[in-house]
Short mmCIF file of C-alpha atoms in Angstrom, two decimals:
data_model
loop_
_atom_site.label_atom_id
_atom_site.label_comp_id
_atom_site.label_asym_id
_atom_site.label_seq_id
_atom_site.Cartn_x
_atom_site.Cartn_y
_atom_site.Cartn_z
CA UNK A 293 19.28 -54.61 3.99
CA UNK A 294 17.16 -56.44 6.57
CA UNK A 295 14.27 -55.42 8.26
CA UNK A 296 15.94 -54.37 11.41
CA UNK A 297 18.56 -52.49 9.63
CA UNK A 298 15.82 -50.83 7.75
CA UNK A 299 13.81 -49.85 10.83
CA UNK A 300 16.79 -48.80 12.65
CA UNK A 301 18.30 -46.47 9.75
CA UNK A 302 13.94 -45.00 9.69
CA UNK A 303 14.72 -43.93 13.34
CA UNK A 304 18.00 -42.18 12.99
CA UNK A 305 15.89 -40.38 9.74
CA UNK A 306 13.17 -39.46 12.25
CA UNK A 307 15.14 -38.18 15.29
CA UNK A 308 17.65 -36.43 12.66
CA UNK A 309 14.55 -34.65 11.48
CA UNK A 310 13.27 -33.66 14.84
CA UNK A 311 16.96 -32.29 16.09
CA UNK A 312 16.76 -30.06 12.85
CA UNK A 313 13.51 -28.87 13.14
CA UNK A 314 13.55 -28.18 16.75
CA UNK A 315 17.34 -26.83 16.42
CA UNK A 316 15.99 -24.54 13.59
CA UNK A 317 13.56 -23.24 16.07
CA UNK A 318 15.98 -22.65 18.78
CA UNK A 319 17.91 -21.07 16.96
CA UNK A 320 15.49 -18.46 15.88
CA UNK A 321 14.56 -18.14 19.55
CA UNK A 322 17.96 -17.09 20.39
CA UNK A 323 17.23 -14.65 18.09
CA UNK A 324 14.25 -13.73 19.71
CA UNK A 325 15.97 -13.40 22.88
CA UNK A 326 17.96 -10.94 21.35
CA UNK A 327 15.41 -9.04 19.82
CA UNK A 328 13.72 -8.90 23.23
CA UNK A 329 16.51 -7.67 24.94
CA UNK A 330 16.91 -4.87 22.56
CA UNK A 331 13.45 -4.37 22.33
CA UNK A 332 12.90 -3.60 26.05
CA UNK A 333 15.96 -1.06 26.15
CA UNK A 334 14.27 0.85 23.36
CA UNK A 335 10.75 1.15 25.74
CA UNK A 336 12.99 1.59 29.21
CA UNK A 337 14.58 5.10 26.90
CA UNK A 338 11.58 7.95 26.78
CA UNK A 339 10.53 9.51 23.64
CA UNK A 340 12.48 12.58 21.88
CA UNK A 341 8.84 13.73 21.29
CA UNK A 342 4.73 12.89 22.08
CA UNK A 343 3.44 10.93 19.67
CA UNK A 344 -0.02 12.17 20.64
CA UNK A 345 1.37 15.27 19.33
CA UNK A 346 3.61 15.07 16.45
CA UNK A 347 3.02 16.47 13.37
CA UNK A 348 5.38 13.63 11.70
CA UNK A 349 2.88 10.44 12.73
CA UNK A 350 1.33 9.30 9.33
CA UNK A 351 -2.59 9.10 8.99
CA UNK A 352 -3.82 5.47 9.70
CA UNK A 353 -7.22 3.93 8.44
CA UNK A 354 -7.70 0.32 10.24
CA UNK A 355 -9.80 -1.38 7.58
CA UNK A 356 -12.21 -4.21 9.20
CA UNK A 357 -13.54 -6.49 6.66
CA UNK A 358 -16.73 -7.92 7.84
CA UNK A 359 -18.42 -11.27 6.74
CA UNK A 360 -21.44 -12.33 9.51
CA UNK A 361 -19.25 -10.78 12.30
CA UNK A 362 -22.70 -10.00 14.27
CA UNK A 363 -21.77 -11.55 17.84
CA UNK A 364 -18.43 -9.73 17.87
CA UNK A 365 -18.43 -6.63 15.65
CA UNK A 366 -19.89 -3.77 17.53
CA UNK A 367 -17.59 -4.56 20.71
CA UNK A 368 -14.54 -4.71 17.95
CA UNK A 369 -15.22 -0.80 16.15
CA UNK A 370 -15.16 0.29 19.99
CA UNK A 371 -12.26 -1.15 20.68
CA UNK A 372 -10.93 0.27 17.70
CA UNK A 373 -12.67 3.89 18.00
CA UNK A 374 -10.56 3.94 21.76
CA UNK A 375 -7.19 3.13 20.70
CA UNK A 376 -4.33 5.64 21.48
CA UNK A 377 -3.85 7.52 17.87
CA UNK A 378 -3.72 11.12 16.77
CA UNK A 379 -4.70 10.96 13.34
CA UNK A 380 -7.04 7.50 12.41
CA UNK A 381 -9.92 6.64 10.91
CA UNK A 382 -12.01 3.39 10.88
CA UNK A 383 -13.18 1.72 7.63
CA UNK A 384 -15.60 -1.45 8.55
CA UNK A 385 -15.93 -3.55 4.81
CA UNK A 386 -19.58 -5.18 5.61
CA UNK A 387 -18.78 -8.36 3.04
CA UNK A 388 -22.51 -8.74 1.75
CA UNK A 389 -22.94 -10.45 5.45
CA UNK A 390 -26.77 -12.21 5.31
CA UNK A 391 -26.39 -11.99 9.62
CA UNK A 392 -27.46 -8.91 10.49
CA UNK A 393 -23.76 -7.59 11.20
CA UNK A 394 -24.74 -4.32 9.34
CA UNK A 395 -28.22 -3.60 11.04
CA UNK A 396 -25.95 -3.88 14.01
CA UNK A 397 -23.21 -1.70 13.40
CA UNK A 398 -26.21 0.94 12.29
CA UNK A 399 -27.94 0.97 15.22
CA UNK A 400 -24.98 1.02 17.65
CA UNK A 401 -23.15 3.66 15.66
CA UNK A 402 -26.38 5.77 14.37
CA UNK A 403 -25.07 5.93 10.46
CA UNK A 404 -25.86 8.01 7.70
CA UNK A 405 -25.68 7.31 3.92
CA UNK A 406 -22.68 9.33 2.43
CA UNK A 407 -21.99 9.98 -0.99
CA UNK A 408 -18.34 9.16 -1.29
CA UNK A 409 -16.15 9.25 -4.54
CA UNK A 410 -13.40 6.38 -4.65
CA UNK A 411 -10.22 8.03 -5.25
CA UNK A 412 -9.01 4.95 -7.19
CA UNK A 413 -10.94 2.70 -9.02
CA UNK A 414 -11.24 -0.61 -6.65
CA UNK A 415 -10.10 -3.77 -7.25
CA UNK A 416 -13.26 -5.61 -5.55
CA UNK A 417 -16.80 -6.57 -5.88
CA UNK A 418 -19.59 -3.66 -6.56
CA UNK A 419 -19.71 -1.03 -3.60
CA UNK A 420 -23.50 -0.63 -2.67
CA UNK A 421 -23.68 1.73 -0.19
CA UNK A 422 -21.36 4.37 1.74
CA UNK A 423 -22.22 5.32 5.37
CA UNK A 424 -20.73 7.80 8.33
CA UNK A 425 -20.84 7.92 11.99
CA UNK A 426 -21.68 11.64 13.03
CA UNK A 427 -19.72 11.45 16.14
CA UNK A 428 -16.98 9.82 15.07
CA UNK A 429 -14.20 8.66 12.75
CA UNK A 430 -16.02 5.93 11.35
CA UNK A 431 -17.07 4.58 7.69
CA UNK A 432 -18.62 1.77 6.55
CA UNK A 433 -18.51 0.07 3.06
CA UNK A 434 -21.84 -2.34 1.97
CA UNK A 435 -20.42 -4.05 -0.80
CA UNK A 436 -21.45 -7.83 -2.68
CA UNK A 437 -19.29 -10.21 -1.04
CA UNK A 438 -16.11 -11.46 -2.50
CA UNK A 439 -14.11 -12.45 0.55
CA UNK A 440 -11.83 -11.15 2.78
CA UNK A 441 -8.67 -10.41 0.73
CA UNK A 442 -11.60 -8.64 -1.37
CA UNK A 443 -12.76 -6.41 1.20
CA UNK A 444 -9.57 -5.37 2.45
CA UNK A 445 -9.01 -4.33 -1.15
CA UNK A 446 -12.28 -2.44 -0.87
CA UNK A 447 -11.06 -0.24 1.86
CA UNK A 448 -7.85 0.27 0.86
CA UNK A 449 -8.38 1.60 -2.14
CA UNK A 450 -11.33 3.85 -0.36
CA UNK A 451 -8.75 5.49 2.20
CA UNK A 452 -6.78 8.44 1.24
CA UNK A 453 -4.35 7.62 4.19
CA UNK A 454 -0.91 7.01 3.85
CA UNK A 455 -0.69 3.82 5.82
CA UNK A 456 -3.47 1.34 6.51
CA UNK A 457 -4.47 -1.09 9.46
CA UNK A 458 -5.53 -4.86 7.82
CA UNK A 459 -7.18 -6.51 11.12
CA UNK A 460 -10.37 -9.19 11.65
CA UNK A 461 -14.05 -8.76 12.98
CA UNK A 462 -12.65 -10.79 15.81
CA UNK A 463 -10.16 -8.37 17.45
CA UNK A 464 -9.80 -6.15 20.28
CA UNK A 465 -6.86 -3.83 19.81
CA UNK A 466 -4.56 -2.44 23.00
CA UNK A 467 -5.34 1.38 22.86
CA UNK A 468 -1.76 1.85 22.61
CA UNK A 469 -1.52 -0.77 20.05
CA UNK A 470 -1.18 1.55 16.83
CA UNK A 471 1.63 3.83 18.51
CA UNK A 472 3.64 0.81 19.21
CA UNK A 473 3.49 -0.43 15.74
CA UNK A 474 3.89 2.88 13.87
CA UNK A 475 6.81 3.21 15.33
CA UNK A 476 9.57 2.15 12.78
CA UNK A 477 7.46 3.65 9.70
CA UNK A 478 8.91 6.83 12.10
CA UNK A 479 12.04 5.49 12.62
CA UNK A 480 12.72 4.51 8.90
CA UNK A 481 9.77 6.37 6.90
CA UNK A 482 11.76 5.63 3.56
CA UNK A 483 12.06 1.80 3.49
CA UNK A 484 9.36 0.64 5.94
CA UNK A 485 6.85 -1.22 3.84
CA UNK A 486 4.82 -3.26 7.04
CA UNK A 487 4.99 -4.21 10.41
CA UNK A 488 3.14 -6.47 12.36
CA UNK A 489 1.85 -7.23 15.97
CA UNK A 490 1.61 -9.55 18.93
CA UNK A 491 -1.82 -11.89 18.32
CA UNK A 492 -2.86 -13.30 21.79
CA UNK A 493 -5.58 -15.27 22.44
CA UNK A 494 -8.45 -13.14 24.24
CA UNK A 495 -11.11 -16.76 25.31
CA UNK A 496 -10.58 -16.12 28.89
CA UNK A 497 -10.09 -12.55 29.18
CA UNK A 498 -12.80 -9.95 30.79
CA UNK A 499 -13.73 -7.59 28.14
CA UNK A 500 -15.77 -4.76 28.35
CA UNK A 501 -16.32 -1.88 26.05
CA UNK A 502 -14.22 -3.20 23.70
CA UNK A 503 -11.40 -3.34 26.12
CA UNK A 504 -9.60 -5.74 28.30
CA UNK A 505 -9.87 -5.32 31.94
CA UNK A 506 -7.93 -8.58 32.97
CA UNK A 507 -6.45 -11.10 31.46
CA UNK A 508 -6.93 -15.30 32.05
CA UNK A 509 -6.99 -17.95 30.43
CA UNK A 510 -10.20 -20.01 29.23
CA UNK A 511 -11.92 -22.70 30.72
CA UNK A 512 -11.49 -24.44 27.57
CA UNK A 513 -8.58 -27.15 27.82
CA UNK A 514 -8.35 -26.72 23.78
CA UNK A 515 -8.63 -22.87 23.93
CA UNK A 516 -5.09 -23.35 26.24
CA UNK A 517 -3.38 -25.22 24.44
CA UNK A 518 -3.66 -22.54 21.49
CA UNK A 519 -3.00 -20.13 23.37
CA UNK A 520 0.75 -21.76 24.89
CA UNK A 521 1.08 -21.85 20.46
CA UNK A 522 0.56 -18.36 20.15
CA UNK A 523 3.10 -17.43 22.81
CA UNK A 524 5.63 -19.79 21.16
CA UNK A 525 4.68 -18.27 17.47
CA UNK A 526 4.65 -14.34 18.45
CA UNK A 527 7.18 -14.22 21.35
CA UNK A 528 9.33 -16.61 19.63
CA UNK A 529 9.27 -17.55 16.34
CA UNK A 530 7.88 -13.60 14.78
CA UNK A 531 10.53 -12.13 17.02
CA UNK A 532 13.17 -13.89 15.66
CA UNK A 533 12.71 -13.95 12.11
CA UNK A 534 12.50 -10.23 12.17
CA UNK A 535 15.71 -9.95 14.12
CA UNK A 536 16.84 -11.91 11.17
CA UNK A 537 15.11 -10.07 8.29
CA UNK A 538 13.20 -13.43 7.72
CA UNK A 539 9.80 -11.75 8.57
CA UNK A 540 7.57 -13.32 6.00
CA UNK A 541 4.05 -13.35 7.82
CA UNK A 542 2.07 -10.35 9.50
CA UNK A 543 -0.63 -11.58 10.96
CA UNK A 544 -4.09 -10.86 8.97
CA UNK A 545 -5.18 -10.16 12.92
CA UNK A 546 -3.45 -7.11 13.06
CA UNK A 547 -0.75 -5.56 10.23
CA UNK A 548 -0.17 -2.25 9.11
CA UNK A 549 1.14 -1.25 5.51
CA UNK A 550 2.01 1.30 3.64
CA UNK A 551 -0.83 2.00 1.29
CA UNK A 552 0.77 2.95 -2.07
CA UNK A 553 3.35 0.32 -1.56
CA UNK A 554 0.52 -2.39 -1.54
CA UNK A 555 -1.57 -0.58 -4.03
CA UNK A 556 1.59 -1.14 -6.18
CA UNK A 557 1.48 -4.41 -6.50
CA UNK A 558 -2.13 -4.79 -6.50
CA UNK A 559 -3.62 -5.40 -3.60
CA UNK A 560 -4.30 -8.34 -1.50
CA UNK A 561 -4.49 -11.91 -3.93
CA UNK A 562 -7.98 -12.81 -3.96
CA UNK A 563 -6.83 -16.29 -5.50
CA UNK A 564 -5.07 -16.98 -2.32
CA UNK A 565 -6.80 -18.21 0.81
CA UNK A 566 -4.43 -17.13 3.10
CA UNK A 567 -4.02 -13.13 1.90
CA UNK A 568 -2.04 -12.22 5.00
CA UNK A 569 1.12 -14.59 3.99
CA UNK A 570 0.72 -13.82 -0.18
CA UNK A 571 0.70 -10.55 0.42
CA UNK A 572 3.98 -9.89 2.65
CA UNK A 573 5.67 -12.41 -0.23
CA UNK A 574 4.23 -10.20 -2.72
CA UNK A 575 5.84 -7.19 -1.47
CA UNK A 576 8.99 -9.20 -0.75
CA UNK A 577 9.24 -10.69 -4.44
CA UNK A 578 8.20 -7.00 -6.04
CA UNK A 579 10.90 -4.64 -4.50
CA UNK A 580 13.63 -7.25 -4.29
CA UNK A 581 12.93 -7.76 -7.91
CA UNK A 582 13.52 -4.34 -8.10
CA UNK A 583 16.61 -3.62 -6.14
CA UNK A 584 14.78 -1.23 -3.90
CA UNK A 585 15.31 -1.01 -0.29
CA UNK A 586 12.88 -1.92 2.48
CA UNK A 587 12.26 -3.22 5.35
CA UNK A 588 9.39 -5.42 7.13
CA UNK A 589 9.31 -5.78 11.01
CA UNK A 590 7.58 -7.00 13.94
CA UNK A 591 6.97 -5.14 17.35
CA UNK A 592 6.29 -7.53 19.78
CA UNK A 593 4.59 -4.54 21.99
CA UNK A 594 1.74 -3.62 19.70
CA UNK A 595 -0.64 -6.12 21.00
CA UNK A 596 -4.31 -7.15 19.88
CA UNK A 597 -6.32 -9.73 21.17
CA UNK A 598 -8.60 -11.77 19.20
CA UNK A 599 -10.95 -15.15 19.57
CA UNK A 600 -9.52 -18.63 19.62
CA UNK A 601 -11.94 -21.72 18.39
CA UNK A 602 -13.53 -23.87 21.01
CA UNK A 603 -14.40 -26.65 19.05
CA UNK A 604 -12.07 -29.23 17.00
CA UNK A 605 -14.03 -29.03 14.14
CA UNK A 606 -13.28 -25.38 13.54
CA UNK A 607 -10.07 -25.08 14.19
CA UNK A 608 -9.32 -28.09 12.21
CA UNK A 609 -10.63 -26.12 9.71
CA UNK A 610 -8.39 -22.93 10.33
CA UNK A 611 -5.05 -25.37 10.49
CA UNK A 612 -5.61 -26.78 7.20
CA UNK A 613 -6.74 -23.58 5.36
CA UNK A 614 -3.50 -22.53 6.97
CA UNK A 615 -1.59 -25.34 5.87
CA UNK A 616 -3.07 -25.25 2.33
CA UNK A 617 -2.22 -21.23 2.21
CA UNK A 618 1.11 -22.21 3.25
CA UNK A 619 2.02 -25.20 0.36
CA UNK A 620 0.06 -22.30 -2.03
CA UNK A 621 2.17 -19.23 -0.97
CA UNK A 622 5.47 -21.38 -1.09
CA UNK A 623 4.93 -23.09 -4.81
CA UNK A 624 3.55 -19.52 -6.01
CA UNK A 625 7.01 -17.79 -4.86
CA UNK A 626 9.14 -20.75 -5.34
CA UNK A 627 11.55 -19.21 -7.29
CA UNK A 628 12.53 -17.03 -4.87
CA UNK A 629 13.70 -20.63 -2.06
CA UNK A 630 17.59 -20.30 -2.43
CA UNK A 631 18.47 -16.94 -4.64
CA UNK A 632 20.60 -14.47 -3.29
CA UNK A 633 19.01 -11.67 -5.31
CA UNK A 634 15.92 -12.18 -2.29
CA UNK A 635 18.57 -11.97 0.43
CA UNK A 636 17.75 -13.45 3.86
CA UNK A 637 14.32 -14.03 2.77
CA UNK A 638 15.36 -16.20 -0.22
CA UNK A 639 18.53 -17.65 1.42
CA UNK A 640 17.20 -18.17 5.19
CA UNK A 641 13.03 -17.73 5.46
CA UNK A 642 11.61 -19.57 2.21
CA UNK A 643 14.25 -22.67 3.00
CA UNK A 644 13.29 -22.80 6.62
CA UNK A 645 9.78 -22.50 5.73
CA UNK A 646 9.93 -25.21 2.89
CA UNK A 647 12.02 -27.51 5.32
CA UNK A 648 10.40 -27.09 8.76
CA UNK A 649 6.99 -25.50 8.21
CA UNK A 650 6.18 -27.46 5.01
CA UNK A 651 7.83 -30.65 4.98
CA UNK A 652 7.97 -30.88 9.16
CA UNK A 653 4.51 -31.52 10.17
CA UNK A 654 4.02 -34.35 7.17
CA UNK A 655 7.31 -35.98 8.51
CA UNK A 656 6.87 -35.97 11.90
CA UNK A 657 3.54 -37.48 11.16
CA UNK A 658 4.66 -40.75 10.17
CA UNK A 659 7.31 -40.56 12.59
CA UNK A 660 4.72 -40.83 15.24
CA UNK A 661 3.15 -43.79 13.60
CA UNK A 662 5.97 -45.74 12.40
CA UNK A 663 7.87 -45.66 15.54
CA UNK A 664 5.84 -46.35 18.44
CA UNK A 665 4.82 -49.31 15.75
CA UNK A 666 7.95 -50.74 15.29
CA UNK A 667 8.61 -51.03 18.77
CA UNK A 668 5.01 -53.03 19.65
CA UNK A 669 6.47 -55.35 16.87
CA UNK A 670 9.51 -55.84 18.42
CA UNK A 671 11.54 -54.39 15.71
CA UNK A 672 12.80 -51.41 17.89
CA UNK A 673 14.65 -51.91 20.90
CA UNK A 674 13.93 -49.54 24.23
CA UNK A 675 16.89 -47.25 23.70
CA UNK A 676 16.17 -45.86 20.34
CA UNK A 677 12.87 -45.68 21.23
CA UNK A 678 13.18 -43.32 24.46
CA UNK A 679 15.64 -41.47 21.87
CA UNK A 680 12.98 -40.66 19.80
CA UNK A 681 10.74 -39.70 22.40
CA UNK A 682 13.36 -37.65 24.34
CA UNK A 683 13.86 -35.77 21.22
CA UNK A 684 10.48 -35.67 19.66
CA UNK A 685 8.62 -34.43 22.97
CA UNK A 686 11.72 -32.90 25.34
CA UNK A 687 12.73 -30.61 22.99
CA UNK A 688 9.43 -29.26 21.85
CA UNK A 689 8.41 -28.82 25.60
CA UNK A 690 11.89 -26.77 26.42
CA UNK A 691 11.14 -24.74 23.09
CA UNK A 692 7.34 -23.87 24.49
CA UNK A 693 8.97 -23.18 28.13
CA UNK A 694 11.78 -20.76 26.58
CA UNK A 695 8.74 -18.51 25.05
CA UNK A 696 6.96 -18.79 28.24
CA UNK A 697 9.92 -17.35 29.90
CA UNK A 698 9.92 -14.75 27.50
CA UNK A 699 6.63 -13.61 27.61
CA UNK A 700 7.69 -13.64 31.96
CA UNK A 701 10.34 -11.91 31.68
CA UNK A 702 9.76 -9.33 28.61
CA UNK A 703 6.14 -9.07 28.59
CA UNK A 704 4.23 -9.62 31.72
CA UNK A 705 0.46 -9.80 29.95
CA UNK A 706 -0.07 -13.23 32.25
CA UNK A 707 0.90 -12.26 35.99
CA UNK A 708 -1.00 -14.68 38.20
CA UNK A 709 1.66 -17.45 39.13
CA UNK A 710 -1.43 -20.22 38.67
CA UNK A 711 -2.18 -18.86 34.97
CA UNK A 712 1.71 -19.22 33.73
CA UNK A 713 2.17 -22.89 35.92
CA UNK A 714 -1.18 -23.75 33.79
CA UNK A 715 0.53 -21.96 30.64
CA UNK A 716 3.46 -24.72 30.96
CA UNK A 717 1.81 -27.65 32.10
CA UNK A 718 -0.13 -27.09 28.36
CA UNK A 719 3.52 -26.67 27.07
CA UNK A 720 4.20 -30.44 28.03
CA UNK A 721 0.45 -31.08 26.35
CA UNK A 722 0.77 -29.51 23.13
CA UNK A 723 3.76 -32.09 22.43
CA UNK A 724 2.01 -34.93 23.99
CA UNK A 725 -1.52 -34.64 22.09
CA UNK A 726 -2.24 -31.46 19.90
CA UNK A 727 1.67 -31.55 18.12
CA UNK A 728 0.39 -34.70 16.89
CA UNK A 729 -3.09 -33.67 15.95
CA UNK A 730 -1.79 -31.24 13.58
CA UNK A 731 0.55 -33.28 12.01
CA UNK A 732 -2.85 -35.44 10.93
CA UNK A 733 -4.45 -32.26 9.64
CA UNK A 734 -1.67 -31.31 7.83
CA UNK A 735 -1.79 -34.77 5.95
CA UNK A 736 -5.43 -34.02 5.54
CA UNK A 737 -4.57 -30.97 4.33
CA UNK A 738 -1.88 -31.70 1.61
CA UNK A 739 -4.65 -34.20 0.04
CA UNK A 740 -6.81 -31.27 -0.09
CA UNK A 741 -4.80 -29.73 -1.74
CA UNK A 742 -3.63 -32.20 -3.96
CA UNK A 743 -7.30 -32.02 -5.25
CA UNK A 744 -7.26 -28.13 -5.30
CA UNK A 745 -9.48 -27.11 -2.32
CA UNK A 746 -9.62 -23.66 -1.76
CA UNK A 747 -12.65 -23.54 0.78
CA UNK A 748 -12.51 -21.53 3.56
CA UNK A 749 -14.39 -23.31 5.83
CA UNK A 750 -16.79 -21.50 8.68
CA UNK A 751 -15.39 -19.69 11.40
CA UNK A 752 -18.19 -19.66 14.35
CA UNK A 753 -18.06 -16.59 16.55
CA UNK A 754 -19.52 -16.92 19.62
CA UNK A 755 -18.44 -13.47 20.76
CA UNK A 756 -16.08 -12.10 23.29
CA UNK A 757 -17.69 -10.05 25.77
CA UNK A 758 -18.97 -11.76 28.94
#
């Protein structure tokens, strides 16, 4: 085979690769479009009963694990003491932060040491300290740190509540968030084991009180383009694997779960870096294992907001602790990629993950050098090469318009016509400049963990409240 041949076969490879991955994902948006559809008949049809009300809404405790949250966790607890809930209580997890986050939440809240018996013995590092809010449903553990997945295993085993709220430091929930997503634990109290919420990117947004007042997007060009990636992620790709009992990710942003069904298999993974992913595998691999029913959802309505990073450096740090959680998460639960015993999620989520979300990025990453290399050298002629760049960029720009026309039609967070013509000129962008980027940091990545990093890396907060 000559060189030509060779170079010519390499592109039909490449743009084969992008029509699957891009066809996977369009698929799933149909999906989503479904889901959508169905979803807004269900809000346009008014409630049997109050919620505010009902004696039949489970008790909630939204546990907020807390490692040097200082520039963003007082405005977060008030956004959580305001949401829209009949029977909640807040549990802040102060991770042995060395930033003053607890001296904060002290003097805001005026707290009081509380002598507090753990109903189960928790899995986590030593609790120092126990404290209450007089005027309100709030407690907060001091314990020695032991990261996040440790912490939220502090406060779940600390709750007596029958379902529990997993979100970050970073987050300001819609009051009516925790209605929204309660609402198939009503609908299905037997077999619902978690559901999961919107994530939207909050940079931009005036906040006050722990509360959004309007919502924009950020002066930040990179800040943008994450947040066109959310819109594709939630509105699209979360929608649709849940219409297709695929659901294997709740955001660690914003989940809720029953409590004895995670204290069942033991908690969050603190071997994992990415707890939020393990975890909803966990439960996935324990009761299929088991032959019982359940269910795990998304409801795209239940909305929280939280802080995007503004600088490269850290968010190339959060897309390869991402991408390292994902190869980790995949080889732990590998058994489960193809068996029918683990129904859609064996037979239709773990292969599309292992295919498109694994394999995809590291692919398309020497796609985009090979190509564009071969035809400087003269090796590729002009018509392949506008193939590839038809397929590579075209289709990923209609897939980022098609959740932007979603989130129009369905959704209506952004309203100012300028914001959503911004919102898909960085649709275009992301496939021009930042699709590529994370294909490099996903190389990056799979060498790290190759070598078995499991850092975290820092996540500056620079605080949301203007």
């Amino acid at each position: 085979m000559n060189l030509a041949t060779l170079v010519e076969s390499s592109v039909w490879f490449f743009v084969g690769y992008f029509v699957l991955i891009n066809g996977s994902y369009l698929l799933i948006h149909g999906a989503a479009l479904v889901g959508a559809r169905r979803d807004s008949r269900e809000r346009s049809v008014d409630a049997p009963y109050n919620l505010h009300e009902s004696p039949f809404v489970p008790g909630i405790a939204v546990v907020l694990p807390a490692y040097n949250e200082a520039p963003v966790i007082v405005s977060s607890i008030r956004s959580l003491l305001s949401v829209e809930y009949p029977d909640f209580e807040v549990v802040v997890v102060n991770d042995g932060s060395t930033d003053g986050t607890l001296e904060r939440v002290k003097a805001e809240f005026d707290l009081e040491r509380a002598d507090a018996a753990y109903p189960l013995d928790p899995p986590c590092e030593p609790i120092t300290d126990v404290y209450r809010a007089s005027d309100a449903n709030l407690v907060v553990l001091d314990k020695e740190n032991g990261g996040k997945a440790d912490a939220l295993n502090a406060g779940l085993f600390f709750t007596d509540q029958p379902l529990f709220c997993a979100v970050d430091a970073d987050t300001i929930i819609e009051r009516s968030a925790l209605l929204e997503v309660v609402r198939p634990f009503l609908r299905d109290p037997e077999r619902m084991l978690a559901t999961g919420g919107t994530v939207r990117v909050a940079n931009g947004c005036s906040i006050r009180d722990g509360v959004v007042q309007r919502v924009g997007l950020a002066d930040s060009r990179l800040v943008n383009l994450q947040t066109m990636e959310y819109l594709r992620a939630f509105l699209s790709g979360r929608i649709g694997l849940s219409v297709l009992n695929s659901l294997l990710i709740i955001s660690g942003a914003f989940g809720v779960f029953r409590t004895s069904a995670v204290r069942e298999i033991g908690g969050y993974s603190t071997d994992s870096i990415t707890e939020d992913m393990e975890l909803i595998l966990a439960l996935h691999h324990h009761f299929a294992e088991r032959d019982r029913a359940y269910s795990v959802e998304f409801v795209p309505d239940a909305v929280v907001w939280t802080e995007a990073p503004e600088s490269r450096a850290v968010l190339a740090r959060q897309r390869s602790r991402w991408y390292r959680g994902l190869l980790e998460s995949l080889l732990t639960h590998r058994g489960m990629v193809g068996r029918r015993r683990y129904g859609a999620v064996g037979l239709v989520a773990l292969p599309f993950f292992v295919l498109v979300e694994a394999l995809g990025p590291l692919i398309e990453g020497v796609g985009y050098v090979l190509i564009p290399v071969a035809f400087l050298l003269g090796v590729l002629d002009v018509p392949f090469f506008v193939l590839f760049v038809a397929v590579a960029l075209g289709l990923g720009t209609l897939m980022s318009w098609l959740s932007v026309f979603t989130e129009v039609v369905s959704f209506r967070r952004y309203t100012r016509p300028r914001d959503i013509v911004a919102i898909l000129g960085y649709g275009v962008a992301e496939n021009v400049l930042y699709r590529q980027w994370k294909a490099l940091i996903a190389w990056k990545a799979l060498l790290q963990f190759v070598r078995g990093d499991k850092s975290w890396g820092e996540m500056t907060r620079v605080g949301l409240e203007k």
